[in-house]
Coordinates of C-alpha atoms in Angstrom, one line a residue:
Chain A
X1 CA 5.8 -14.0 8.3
X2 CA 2.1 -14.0 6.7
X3 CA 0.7 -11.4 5.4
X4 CA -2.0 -9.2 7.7
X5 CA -3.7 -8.4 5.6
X6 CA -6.5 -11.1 5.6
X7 CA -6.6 -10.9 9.4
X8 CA -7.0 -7.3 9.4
X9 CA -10.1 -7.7 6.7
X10 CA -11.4 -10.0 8.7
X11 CA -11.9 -7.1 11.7
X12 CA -13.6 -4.3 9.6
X13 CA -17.2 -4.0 11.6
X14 CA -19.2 -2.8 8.6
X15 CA -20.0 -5.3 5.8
X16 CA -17.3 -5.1 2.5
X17 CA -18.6 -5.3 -1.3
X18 CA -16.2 -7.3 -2.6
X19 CA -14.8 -11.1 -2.2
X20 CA -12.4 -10.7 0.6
X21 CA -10.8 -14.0 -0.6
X22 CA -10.2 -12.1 -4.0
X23 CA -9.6 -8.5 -2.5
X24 CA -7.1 -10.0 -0.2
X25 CA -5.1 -11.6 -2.9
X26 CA -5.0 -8.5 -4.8
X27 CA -3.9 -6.3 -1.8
X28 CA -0.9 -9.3 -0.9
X29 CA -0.1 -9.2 -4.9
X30 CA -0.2 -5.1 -5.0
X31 CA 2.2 -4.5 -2.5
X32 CA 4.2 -7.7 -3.3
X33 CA 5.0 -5.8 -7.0
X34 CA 5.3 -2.7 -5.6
X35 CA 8.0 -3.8 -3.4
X36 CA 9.7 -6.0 -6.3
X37 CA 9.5 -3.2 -8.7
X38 CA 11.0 -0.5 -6.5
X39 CA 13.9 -3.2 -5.8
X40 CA 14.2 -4.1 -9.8
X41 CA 14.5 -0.4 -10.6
X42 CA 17.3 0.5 -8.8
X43 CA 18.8 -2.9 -9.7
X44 CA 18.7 -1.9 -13.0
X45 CA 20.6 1.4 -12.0
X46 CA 23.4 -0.4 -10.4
X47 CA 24.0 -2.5 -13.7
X48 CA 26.9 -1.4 -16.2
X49 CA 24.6 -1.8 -18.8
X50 CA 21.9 0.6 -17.4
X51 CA 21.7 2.9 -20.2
X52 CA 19.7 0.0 -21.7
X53 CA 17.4 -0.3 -19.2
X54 CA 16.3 3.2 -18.8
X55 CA 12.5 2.5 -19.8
X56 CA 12.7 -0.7 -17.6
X57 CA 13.6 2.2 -14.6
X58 CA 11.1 4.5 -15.5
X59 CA 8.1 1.4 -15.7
X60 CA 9.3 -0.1 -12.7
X61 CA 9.2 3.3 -10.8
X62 CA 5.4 4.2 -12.5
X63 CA 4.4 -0.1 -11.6
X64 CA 5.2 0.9 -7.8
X65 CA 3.5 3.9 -7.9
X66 CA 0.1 2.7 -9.0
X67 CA 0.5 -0.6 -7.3
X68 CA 0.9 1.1 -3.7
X69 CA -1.7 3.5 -4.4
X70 CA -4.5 0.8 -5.7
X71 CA -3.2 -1.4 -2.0
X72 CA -4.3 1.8 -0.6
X73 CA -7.8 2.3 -2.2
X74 CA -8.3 -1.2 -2.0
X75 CA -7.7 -1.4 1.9
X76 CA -10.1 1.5 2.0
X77 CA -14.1 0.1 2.5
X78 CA -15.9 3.5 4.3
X79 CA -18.1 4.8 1.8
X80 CA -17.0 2.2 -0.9
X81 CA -17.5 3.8 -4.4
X82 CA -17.2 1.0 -6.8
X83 CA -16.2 3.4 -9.8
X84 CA -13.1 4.6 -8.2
X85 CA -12.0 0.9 -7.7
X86 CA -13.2 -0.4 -10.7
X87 CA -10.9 2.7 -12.6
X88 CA -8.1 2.0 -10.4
X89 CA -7.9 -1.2 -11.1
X90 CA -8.5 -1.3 -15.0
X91 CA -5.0 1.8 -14.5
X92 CA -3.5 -0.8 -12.5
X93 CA -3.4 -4.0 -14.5
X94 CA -2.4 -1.6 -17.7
X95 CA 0.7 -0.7 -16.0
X96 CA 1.4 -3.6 -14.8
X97 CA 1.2 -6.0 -17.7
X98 CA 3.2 -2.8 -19.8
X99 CA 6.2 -3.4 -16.4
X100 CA 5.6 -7.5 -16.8
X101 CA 6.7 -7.1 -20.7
X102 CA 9.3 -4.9 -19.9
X103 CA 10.8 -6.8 -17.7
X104 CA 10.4 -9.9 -19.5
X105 CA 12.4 -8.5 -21.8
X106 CA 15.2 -8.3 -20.0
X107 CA 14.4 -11.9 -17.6
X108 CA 17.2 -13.5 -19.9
X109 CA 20.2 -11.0 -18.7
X110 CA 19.1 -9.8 -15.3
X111 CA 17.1 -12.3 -12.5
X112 CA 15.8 -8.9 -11.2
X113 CA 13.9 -8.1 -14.0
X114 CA 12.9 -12.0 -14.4
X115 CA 11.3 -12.5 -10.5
X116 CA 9.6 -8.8 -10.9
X117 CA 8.3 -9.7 -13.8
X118 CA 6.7 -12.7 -12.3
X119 CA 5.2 -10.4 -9.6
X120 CA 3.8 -8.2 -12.1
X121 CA 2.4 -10.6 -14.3
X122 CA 0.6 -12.3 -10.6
X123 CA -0.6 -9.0 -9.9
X124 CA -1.9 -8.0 -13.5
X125 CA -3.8 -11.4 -12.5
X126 CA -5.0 -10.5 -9.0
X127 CA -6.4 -7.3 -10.4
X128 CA -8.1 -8.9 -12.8
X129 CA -9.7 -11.7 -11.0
X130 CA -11.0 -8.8 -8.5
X131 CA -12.4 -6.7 -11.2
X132 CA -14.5 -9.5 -12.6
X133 CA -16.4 -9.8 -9.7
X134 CA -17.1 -5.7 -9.9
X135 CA -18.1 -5.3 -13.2
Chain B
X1 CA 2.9 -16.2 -0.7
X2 CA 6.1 -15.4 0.4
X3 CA 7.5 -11.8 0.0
X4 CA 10.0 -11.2 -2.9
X5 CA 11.9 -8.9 -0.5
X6 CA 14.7 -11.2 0.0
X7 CA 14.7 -12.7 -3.6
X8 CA 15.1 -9.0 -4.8
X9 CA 17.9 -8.7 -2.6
X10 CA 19.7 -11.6 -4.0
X11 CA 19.7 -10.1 -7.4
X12 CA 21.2 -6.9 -6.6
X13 CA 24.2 -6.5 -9.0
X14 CA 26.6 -4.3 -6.7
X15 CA 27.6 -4.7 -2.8
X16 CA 25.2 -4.0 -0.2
X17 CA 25.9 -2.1 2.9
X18 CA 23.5 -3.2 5.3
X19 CA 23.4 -6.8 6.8
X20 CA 20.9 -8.8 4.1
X21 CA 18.6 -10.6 6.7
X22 CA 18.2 -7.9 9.0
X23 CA 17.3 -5.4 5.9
X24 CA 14.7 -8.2 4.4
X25 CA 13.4 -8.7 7.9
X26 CA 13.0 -4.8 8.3
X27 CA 11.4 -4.4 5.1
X28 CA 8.8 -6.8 5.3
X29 CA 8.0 -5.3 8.6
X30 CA 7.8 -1.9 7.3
X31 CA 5.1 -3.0 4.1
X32 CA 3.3 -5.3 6.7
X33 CA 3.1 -2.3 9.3
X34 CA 2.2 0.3 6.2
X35 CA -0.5 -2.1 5.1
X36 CA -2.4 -2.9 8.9
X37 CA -2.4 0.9 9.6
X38 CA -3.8 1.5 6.2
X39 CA -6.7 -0.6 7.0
X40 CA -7.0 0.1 10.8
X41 CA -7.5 4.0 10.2
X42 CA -9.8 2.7 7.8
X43 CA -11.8 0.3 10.7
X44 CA -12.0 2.8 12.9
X45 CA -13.4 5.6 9.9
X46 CA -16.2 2.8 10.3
X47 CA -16.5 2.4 14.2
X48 CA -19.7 3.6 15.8
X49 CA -17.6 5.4 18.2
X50 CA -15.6 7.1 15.4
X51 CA -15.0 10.4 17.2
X52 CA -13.2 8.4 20.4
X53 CA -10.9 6.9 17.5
X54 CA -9.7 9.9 15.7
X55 CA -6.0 10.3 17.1
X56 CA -5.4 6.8 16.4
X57 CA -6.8 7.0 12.8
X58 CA -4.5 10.0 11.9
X59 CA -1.7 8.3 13.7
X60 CA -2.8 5.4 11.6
X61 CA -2.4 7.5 8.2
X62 CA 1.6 9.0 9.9
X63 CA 2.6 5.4 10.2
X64 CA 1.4 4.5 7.0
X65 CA 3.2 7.2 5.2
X66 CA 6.2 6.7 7.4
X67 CA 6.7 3.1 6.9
X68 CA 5.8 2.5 2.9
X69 CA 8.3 5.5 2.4
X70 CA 11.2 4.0 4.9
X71 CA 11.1 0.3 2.7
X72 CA 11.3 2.1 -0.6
X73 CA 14.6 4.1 0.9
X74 CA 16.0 0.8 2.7
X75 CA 15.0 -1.0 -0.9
X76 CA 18.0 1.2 -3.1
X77 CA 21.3 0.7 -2.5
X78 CA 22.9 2.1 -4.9
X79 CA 24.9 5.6 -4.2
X80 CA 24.1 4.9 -0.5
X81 CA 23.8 6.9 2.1
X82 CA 24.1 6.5 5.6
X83 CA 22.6 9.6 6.9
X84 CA 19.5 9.7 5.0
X85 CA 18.9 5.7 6.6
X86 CA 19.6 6.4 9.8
X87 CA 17.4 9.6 10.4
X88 CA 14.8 8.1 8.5
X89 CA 14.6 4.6 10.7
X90 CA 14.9 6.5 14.0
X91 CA 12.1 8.6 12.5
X92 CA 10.1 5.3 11.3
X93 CA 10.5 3.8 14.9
X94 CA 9.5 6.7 16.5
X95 CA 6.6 6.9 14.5
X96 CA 5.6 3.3 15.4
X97 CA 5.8 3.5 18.3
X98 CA 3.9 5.9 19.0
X99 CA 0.9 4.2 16.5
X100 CA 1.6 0.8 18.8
X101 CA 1.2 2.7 22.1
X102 CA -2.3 4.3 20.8
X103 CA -3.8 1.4 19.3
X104 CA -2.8 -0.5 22.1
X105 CA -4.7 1.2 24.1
X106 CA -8.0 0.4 21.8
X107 CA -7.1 -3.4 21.7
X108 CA -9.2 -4.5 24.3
X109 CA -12.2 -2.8 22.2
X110 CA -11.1 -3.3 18.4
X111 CA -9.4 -6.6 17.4
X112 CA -8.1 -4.0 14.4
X113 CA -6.2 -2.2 16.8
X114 CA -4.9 -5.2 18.6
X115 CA -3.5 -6.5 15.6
X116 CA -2.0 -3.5 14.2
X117 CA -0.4 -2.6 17.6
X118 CA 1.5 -6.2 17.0
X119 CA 2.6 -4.9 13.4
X120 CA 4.1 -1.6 14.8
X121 CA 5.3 -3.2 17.7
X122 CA 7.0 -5.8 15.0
X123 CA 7.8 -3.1 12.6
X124 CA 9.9 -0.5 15.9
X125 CA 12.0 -3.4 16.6
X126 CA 13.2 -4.4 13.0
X127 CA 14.0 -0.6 12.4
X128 CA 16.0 -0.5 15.8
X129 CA 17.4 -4.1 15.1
X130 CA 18.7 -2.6 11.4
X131 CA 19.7 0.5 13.0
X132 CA 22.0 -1.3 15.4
X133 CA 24.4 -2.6 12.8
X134 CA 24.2 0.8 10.7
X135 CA 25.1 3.1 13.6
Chain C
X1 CA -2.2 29.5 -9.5
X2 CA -1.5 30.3 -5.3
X3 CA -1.3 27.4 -3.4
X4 CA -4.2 25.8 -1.6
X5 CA -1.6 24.8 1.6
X6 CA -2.6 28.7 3.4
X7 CA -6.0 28.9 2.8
X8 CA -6.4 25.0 4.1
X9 CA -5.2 25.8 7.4
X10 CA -6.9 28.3 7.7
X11 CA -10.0 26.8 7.8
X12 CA -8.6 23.6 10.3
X13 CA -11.9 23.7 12.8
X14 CA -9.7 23.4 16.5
X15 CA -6.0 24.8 16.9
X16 CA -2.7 23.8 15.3
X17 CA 0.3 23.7 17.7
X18 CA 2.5 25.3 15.0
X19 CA 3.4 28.4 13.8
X20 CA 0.9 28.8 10.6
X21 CA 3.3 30.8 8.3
X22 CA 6.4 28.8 8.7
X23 CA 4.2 25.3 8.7
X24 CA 2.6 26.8 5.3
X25 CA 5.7 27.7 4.0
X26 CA 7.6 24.7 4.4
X27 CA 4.4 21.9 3.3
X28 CA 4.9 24.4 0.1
X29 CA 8.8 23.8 -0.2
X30 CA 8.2 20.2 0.9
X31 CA 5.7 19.4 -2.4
X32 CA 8.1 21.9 -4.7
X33 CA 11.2 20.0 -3.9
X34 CA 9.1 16.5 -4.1
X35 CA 8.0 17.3 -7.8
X36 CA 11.4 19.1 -8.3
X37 CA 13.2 15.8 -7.2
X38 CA 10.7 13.5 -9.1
X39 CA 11.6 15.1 -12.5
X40 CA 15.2 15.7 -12.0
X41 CA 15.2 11.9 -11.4
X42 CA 13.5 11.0 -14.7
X43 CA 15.4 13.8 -16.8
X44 CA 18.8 12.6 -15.6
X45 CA 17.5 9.0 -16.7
X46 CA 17.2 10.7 -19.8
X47 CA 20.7 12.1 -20.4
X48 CA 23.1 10.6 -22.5
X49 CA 25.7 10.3 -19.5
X50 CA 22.9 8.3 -17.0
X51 CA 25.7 6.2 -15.9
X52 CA 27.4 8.8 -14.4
X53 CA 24.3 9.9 -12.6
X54 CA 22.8 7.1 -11.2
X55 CA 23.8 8.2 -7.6
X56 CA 21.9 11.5 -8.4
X57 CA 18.5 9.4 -9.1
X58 CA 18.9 7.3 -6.4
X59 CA 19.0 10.5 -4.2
X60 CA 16.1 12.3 -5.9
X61 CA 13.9 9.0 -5.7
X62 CA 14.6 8.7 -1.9
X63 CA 14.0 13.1 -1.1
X64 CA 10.9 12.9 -3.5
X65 CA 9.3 10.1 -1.0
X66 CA 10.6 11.7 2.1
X67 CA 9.2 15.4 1.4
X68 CA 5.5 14.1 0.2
X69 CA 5.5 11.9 3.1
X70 CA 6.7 14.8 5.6
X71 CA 4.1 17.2 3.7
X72 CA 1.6 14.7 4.5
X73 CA 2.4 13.9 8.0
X74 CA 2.6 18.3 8.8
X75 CA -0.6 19.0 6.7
X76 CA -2.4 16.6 9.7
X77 CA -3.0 18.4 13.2
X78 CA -5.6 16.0 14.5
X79 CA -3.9 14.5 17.7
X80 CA -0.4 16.1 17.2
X81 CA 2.8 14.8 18.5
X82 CA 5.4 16.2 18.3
X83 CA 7.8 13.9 18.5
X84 CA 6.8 12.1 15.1
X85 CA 7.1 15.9 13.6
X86 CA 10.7 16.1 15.0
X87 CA 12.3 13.3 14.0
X88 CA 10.7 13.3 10.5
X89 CA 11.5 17.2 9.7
X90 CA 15.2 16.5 11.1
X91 CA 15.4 12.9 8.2
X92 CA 14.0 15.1 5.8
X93 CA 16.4 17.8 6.3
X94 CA 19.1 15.6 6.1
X95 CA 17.7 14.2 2.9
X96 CA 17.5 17.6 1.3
X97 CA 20.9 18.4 1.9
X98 CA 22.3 14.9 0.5
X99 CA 20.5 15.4 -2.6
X100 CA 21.3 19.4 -2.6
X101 CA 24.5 18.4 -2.6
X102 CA 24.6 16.1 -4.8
X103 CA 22.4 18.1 -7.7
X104 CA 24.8 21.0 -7.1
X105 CA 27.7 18.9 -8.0
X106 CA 26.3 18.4 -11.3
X107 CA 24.1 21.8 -11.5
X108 CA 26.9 23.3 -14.4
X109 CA 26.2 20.6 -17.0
X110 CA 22.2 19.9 -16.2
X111 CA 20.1 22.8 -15.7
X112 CA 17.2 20.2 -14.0
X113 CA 20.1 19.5 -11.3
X114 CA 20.4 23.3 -10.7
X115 CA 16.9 23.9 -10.5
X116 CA 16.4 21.2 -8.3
X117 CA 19.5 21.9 -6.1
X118 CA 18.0 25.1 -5.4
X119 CA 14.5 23.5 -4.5
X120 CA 16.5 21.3 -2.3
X121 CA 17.9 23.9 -0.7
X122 CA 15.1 25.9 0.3
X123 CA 13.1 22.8 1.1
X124 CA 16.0 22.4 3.4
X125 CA 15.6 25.9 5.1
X126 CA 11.9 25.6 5.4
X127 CA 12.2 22.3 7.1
X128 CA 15.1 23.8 10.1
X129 CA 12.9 26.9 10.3
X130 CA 10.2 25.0 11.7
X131 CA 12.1 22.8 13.3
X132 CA 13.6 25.8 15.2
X133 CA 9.7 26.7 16.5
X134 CA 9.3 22.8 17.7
X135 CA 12.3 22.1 19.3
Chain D
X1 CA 6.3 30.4 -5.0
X2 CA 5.9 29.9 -8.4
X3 CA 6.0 26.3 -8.9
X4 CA 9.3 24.4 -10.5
X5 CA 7.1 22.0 -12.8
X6 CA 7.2 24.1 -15.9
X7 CA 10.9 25.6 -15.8
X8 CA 11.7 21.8 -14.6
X9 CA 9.9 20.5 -17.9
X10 CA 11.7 22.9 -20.0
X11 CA 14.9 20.9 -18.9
X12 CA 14.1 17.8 -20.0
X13 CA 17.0 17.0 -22.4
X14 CA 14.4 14.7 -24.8
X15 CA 11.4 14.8 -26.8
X16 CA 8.3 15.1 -24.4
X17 CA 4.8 13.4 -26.1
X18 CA 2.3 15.8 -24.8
X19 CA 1.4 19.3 -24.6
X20 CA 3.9 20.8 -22.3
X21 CA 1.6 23.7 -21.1
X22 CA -1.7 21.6 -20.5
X23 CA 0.7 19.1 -19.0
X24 CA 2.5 21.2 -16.5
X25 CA -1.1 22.9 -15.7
X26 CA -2.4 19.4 -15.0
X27 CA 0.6 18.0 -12.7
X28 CA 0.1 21.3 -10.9
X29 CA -3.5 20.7 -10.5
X30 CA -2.9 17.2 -9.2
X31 CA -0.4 18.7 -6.8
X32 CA -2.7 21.4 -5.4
X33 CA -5.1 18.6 -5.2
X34 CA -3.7 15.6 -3.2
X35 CA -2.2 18.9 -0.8
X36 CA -5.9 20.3 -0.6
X37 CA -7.3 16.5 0.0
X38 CA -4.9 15.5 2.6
X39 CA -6.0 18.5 4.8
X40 CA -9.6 18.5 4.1
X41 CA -9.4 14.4 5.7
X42 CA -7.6 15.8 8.7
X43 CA -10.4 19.0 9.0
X44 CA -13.1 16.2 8.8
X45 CA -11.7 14.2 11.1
X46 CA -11.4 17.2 13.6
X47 CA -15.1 18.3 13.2
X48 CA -17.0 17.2 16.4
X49 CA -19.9 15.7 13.4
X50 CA -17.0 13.5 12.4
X51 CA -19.6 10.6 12.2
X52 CA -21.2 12.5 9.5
X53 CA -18.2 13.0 7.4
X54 CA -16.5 9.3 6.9
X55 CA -17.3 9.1 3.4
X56 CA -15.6 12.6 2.9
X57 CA -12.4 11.4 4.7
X58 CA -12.7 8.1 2.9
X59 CA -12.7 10.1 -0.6
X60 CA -10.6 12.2 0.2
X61 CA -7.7 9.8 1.2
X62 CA -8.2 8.1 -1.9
X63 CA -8.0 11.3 -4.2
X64 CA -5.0 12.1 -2.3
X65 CA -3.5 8.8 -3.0
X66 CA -4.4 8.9 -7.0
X67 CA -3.3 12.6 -7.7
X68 CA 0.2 12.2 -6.0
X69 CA 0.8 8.7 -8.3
X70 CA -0.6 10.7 -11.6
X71 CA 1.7 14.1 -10.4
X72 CA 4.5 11.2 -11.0
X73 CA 3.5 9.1 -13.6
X74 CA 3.0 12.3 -15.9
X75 CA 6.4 14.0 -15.0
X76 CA 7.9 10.7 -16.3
X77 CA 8.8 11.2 -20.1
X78 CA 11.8 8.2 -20.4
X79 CA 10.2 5.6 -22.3
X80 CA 6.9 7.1 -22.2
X81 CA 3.9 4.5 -22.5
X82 CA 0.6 6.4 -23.5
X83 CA -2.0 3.5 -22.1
X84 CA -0.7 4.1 -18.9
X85 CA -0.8 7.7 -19.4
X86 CA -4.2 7.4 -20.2
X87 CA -5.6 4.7 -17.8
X88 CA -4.1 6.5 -15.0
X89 CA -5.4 10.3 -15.7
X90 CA -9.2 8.7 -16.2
X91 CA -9.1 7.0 -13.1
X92 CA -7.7 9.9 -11.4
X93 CA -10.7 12.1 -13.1
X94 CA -13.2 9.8 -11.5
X95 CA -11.4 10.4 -8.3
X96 CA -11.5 14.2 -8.6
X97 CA -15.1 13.7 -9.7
X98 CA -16.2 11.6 -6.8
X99 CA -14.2 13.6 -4.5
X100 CA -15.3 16.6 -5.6
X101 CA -18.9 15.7 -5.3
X102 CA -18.8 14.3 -1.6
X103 CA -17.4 17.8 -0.4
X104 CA -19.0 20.1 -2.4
X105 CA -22.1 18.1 -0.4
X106 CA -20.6 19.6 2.6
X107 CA -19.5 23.2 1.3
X108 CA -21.9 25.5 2.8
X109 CA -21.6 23.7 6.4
X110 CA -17.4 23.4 6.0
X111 CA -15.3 25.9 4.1
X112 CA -12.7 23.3 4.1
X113 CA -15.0 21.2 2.0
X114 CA -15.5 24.4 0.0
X115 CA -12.0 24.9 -1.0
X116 CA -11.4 21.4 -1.5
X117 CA -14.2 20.5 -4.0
X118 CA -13.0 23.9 -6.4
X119 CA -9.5 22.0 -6.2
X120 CA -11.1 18.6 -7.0
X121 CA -12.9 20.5 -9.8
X122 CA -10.1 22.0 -11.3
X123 CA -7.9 19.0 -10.7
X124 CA -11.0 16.7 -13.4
X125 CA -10.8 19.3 -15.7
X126 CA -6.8 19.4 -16.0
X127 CA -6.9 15.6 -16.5
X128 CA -9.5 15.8 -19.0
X129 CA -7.7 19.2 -20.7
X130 CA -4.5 16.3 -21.2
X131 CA -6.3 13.5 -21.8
X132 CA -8.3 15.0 -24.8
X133 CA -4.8 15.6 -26.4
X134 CA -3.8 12.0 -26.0
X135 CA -6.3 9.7 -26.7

């Protein structure tokens, strides 16, 4: 199933100030983490080791968070206020490249942590590529 | 890109109570649904004809809610819980379909609302498809 | 500091189809219980026994993104229906009363599961009293 | 209802790396905030000069968004990561700031816009009362 989210872009009437190639990346990668990181976390809860992975838990959980809410402001172009994004996405990247390490830390032991750390280290990436072309 | 969802799933260390494909299928229907609603309330915030669109933007923002909370619920499994699933997806598909019915009926108009009627449309029958093996 | 929830609805511009002080009262308990539930998840991540209460996260994750969600979806009164209302007070009651339970079973050896038992519970009432004025 | 966040803070069975009181006083602010934003969206979208007040709904949907993510990020305290800590509260305070702007440009015409700008305002300044102590 492909993503709507380009298709929906595509349908906003009023003009967007940003690349929609890029901003559509970024929105697919933001909720693809999200969804990987809420998964990994209580993944991690389920393991007999998961007093060891009590920080993973707790980044995954923040990672989702932010990720969902910068989809959100993203996917948002009314009255576009550049510093919002631009803050959002600067928040964004941080916690995701803190989850990406975490979870890289544990890629070795657990193929949770390894595939969401690929999807946050893709969406540290989409965030960033979006927020060269704002600043 | 293709989702994680079902990846995610794999990894899960502990049994899973739900039938995978169905639960993969109803997830990525849920963050594709969460994510078209998000940006149709947002379409029509930008419509000339805003104040003829403002039942469907705030059933846009319901849905929204509604479905990004149902995948994070369907995405734990452990200490699971039937009740709290089942209430949750019967509230999810009533939700969408009540978003499908209204933009439905601003398809003709609003290519935003045409496609986001197809993702709530898509979204109601993967929550009643999952429901179906839970109750 | 009193919350905002009263005051806001009282200044909605056309009429809400809902009792105001029972609707006040329960978006109140909703957020309560949500912030209640977010912390009792994180502090029982932090206890030395997390492995026995990995259930009791699990639950407080899920009722923490059910009760903002419901607080969301009753703080909006443009094109109500009541139907979406319903069925999302009656999941959200029967999320409360899992992770009530659940807290309460562990409420003599972790004050945050007592505290948040009881937020659960009254979160619980407040949700049933309004569904009584719906229904 | 006194809120939970401070007697549910005093439970925390760890060492916490902030100032408990500015902290609880900022998660309440953010709480108060996203509640007061939420409702001012659904006001503006009920006002028959709706067409006037897109921006304001706009903001206001994204404030919402940040201060319920930073509400949770900050009432995490297992494996506590300051640089997301930080990123996140001065993003939000742009938010608040941008937020509170756009309605307090509509507070003599909507009291709704009235009440929620003093909640934006007060919302800033308990991110930047935290974030002083932390960076």
């Amino acid at each position: 199933m492909p993503s709507t989210t380009g298709p929906m872009l595509a349908t906003y009437p009023k003009s967007i100030n940003l690349d929609r190639a890029k901003l559509a990346a970024a929105v697919d990668a933001l909720n693809d983490c999200a969804q990987a990181c809420t998964a990994c976390a209580d993944a991690c809860l389920s393991e007999d080791m998961v007093a060891e992975l009590t920080k993973c838990i707790r980044t995954n959980l923040d990672c989702a968070d932010i990720c969902a809410t910068t989809a959100r402001v993203l996917s948002r172009h009314t009255g576009y206020d550049a510093t919002i994004s631009r803050t959002l996405l600067e928040a964004c990247a941080t916690a995701c490249r803190s989850c990406g390490d975490e979870c890289a830390a544990h890629a070795d032991k657990h193929e949770h942590c390894r595939i969401c750390a690929e999807a946050c280290r893709a969406c540290e990436q989409g965030c960033r590529d979006l927020l060269a072309t704002i600043s």
